[in-house]
Tab-separated table of C-alpha atoms in Angstrom:
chain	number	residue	atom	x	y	z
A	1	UNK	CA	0.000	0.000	0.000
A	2	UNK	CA	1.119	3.388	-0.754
A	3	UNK	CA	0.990	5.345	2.303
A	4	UNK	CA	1.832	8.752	0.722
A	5	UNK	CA	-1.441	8.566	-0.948
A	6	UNK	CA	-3.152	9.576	2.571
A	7	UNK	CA	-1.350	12.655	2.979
A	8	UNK	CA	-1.465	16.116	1.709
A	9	UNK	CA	2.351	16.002	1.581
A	10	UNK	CA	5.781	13.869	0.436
A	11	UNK	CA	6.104	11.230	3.048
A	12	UNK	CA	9.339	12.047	3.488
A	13	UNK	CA	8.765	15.518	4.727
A	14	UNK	CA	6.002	14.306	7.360
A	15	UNK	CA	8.577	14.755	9.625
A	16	UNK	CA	9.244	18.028	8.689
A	17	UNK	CA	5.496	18.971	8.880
A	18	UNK	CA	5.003	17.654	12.325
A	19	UNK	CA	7.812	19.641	13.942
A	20	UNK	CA	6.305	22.790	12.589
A	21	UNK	CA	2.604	21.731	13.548
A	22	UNK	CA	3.642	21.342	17.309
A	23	UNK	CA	5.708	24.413	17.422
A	24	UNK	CA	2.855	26.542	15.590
A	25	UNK	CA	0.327	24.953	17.558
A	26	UNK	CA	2.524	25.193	20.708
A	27	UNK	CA	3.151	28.824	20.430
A	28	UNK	CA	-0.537	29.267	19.455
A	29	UNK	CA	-2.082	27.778	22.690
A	30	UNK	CA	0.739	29.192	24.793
A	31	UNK	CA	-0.398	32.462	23.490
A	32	UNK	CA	-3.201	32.658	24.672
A	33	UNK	CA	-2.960	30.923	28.323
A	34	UNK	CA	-0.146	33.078	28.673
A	35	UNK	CA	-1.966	36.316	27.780
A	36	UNK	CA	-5.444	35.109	30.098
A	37	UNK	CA	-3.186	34.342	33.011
A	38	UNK	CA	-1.423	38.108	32.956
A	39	UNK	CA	-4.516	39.612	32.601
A	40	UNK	CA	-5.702	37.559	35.745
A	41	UNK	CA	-7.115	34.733	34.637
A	42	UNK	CA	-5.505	31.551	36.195
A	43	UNK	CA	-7.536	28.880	34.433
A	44	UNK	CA	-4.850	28.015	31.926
A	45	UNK	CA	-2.117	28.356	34.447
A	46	UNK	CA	-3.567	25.677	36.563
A	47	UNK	CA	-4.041	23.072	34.146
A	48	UNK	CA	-0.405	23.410	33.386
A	49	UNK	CA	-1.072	25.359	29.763
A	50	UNK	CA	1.119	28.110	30.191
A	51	UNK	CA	3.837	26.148	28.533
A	52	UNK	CA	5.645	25.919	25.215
A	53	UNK	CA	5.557	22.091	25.818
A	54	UNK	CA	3.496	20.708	22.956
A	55	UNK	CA	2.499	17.569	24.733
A	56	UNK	CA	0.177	20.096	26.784
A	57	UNK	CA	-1.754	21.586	23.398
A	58	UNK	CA	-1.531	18.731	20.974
A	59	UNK	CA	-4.574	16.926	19.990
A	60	UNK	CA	-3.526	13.946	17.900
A	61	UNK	CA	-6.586	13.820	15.903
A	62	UNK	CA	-6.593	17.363	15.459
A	63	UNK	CA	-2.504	17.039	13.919
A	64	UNK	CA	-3.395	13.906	12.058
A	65	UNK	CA	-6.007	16.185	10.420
A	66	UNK	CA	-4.110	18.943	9.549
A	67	UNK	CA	-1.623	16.679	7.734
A	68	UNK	CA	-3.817	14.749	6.191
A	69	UNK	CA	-6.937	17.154	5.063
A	70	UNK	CA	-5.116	20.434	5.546
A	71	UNK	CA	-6.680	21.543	8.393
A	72	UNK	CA	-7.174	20.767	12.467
A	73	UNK	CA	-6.609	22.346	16.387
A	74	UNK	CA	-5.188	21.651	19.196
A	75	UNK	CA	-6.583	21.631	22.584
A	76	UNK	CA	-8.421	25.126	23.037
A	77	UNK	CA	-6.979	26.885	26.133
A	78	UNK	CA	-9.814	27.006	28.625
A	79	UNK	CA	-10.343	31.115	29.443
A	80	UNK	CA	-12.792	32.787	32.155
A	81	UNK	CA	-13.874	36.113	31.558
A	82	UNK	CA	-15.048	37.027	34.680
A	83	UNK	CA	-11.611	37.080	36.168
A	84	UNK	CA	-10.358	40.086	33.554
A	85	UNK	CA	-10.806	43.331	34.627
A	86	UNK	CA	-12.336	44.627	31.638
A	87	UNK	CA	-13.823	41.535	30.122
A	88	UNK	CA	-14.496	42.621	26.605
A	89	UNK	CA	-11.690	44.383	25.815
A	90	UNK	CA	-8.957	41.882	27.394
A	91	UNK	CA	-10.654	38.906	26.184
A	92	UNK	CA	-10.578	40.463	22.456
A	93	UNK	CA	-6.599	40.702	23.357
A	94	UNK	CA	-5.782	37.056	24.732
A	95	UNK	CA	-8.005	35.786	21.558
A	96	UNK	CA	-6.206	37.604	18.757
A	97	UNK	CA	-2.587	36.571	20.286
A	98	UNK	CA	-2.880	33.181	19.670
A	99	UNK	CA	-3.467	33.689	15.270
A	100	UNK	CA	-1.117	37.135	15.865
A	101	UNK	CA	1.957	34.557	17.043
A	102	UNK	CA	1.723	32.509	14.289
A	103	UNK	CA	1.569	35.384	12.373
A	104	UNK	CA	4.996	36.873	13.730
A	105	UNK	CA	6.699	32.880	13.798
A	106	UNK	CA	6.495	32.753	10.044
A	107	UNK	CA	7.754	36.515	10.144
A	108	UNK	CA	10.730	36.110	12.650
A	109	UNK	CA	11.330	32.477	10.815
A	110	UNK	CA	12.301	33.104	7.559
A	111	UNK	CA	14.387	35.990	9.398
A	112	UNK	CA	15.999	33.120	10.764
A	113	UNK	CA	16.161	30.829	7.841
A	114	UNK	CA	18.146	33.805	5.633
A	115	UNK	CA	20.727	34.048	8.671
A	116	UNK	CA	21.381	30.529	8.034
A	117	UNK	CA	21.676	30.020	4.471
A	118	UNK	CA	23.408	33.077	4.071
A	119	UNK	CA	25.852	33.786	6.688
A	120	UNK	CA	26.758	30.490	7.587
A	121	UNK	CA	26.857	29.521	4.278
A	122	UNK	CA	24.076	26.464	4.610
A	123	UNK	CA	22.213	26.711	1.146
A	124	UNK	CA	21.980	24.290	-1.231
A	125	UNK	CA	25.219	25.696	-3.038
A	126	UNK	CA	28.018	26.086	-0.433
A	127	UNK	CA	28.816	22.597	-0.268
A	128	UNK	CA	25.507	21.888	2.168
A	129	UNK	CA	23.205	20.830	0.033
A	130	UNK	CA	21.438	17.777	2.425
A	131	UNK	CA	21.160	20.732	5.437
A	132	UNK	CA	20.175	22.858	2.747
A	133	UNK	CA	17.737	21.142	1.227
A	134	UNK	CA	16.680	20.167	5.228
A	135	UNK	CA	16.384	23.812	5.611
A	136	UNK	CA	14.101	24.622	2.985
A	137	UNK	CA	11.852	22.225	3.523
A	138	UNK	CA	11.201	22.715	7.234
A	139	UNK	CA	11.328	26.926	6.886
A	140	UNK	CA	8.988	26.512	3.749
A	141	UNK	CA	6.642	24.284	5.381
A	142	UNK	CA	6.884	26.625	8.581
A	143	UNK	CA	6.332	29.729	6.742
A	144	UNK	CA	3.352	28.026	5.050
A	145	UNK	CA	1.668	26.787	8.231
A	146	UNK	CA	2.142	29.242	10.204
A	147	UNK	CA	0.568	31.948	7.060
A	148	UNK	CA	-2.132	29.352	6.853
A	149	UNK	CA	-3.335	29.377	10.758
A	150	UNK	CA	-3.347	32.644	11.113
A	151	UNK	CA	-5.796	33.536	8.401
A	152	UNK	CA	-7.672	30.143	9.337
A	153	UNK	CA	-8.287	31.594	12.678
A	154	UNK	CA	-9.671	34.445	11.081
A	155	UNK	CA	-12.968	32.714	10.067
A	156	UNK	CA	-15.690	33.900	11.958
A	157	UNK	CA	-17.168	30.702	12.805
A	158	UNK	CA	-16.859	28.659	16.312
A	159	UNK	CA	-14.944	28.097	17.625
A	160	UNK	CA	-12.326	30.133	15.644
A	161	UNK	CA	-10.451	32.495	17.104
A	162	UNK	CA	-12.067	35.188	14.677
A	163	UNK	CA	-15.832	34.264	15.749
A	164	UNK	CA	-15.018	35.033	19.451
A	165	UNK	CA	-13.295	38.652	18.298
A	166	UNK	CA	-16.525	39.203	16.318
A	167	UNK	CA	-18.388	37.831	19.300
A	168	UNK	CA	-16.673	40.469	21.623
A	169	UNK	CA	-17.348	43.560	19.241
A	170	UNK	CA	-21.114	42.561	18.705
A	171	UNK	CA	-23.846	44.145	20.855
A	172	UNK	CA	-25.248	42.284	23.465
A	173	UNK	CA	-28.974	41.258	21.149
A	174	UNK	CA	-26.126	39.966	18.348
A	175	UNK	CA	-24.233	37.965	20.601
A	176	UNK	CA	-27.856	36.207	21.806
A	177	UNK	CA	-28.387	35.825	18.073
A	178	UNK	CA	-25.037	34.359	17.376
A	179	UNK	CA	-25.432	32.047	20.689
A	180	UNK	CA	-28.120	30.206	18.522
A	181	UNK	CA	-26.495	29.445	15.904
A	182	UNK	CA	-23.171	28.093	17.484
A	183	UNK	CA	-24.370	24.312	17.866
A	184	UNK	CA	-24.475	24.425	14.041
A	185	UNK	CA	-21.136	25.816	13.599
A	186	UNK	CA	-19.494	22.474	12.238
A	187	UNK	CA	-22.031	21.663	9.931
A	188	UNK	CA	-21.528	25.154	8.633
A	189	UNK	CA	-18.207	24.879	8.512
A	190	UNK	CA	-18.670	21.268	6.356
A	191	UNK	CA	-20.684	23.176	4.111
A	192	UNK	CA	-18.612	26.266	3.311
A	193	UNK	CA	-15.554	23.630	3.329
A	194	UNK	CA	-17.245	20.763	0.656
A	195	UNK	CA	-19.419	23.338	-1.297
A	196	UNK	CA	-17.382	24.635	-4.149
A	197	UNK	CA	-20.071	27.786	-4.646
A	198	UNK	CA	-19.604	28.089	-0.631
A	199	UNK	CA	-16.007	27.850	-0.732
A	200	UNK	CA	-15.584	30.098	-3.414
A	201	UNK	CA	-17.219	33.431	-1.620
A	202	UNK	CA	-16.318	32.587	1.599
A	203	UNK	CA	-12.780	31.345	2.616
A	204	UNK	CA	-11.305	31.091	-0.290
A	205	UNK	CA	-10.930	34.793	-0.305
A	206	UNK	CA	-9.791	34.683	2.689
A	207	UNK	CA	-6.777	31.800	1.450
A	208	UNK	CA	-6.309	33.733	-1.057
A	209	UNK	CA	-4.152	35.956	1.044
A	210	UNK	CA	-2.055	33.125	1.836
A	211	UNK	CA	0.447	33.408	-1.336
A	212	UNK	CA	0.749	37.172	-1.122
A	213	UNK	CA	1.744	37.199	2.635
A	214	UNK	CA	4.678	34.597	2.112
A	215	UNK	CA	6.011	36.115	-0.925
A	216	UNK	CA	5.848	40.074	1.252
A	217	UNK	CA	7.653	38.175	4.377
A	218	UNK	CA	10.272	36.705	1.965
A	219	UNK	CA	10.740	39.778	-0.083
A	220	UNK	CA	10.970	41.714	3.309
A	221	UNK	CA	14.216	40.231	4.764
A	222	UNK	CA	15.629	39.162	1.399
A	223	UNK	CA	16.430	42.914	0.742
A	224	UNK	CA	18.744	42.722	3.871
A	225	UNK	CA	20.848	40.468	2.639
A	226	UNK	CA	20.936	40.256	-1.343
């Protein structure tokens, strides 16, 4: 049987994609327990989430998802309002951290990546070219991933990050309207996923952006060093 067949990518660079789906998803959770637990919130400190230990956000089926379909989670960071001072307005904050630090780890990481290949000399022409090539894989697929969950976690559906920002914003009758509808939010979700007419006004717009965000990080710090 041809394994490969059940992936979205080369077999041979699953382990690639796994170490950059526990550090995005890592960084992601961590994130956010960190940011509910300075704004007073000790939920996520208690149940030992305030970590960059993946083994404390990982949700296998979630991963095997995402590396299989294209998308997943990880274990949501548990979060009570009523311990923030100003509820609405800190709550907003501790939710858009968590798609904001993927955001800056694909930003920061090809930063790092151009270090590499360029000042110590570790691309695929300087005599490297199995670290190189090691390199580019992992840095493309985290540059990639990273792009990908933050605009993911833009979608205003539950339990996306981006629902509970809209959530926030909305006045109080909105947010009773939008209560209602959250036990349907997966088989939305199915819909705008499987759908092609769905798709096509909905989130692909918003993956659209994907593309156009990698290329602006890489053309950002390649002007510092070509």
């Amino acid at each position: 049987m041809d394994w490969s067949s059940f992936f979205r990518v080369p077999l041979d660079h699953l382990p690639f994609v796994v170490l950059v789906l526990l550090i995005a998803f890592a960084v992601h959770e961590f994130a956010h327990a960190y940011a509910a637990y300075k704004f007073g919130d000790p939920t996520a400190k208690m149940l030992g989430r305030v970590t960059l230990n993946p083994a404390k956000h990982i949700d296998i089926l979630g991963l095997l998802l995402f590396v299989i379909v294209g998308f997943g989670w990880a274990k949501p960071v548990p979060v009570n309002r009523a311990n923030f001072e100003k509820p609405r307005m800190m709550s907003i904050i501790v939710t858009a951290v968590g798609p904001l630090s993927n955001l800056l780890l694909a930003f920061f990481g090809m930063l790092i990546y151009y270090l590499l290949i360029f000042n110590l000399g570790l691309d695929l022409g300087t005599g490297n070219p199995r670290v190189g090539e090691a390199l580019s894989i992992f840095f493309g697929y985290f540059l990639q991933f990273n792009i990908v969950m933050f605009v993911f976690n833009l979608i205003p559906l539950p339990p996306l990050d981006g629902y509970r920002i809209v959530e926030e914003l909305a006045p109080l009758p909105v947010r009773r309207k939008l209560a209602q509808f959250e036990q349907w939010s997966v088989f939305i979700f199915l819909l705008i996923v499987f759908i092609p007419p769905l798709r096509a006004v909905t989130i692909e717009p918003l993956f659209s952006l994907v593309q156009p965000m990698m290329t602006g990080i890489m053309e950002f710090w390649l002007r510092f060093f070509v």
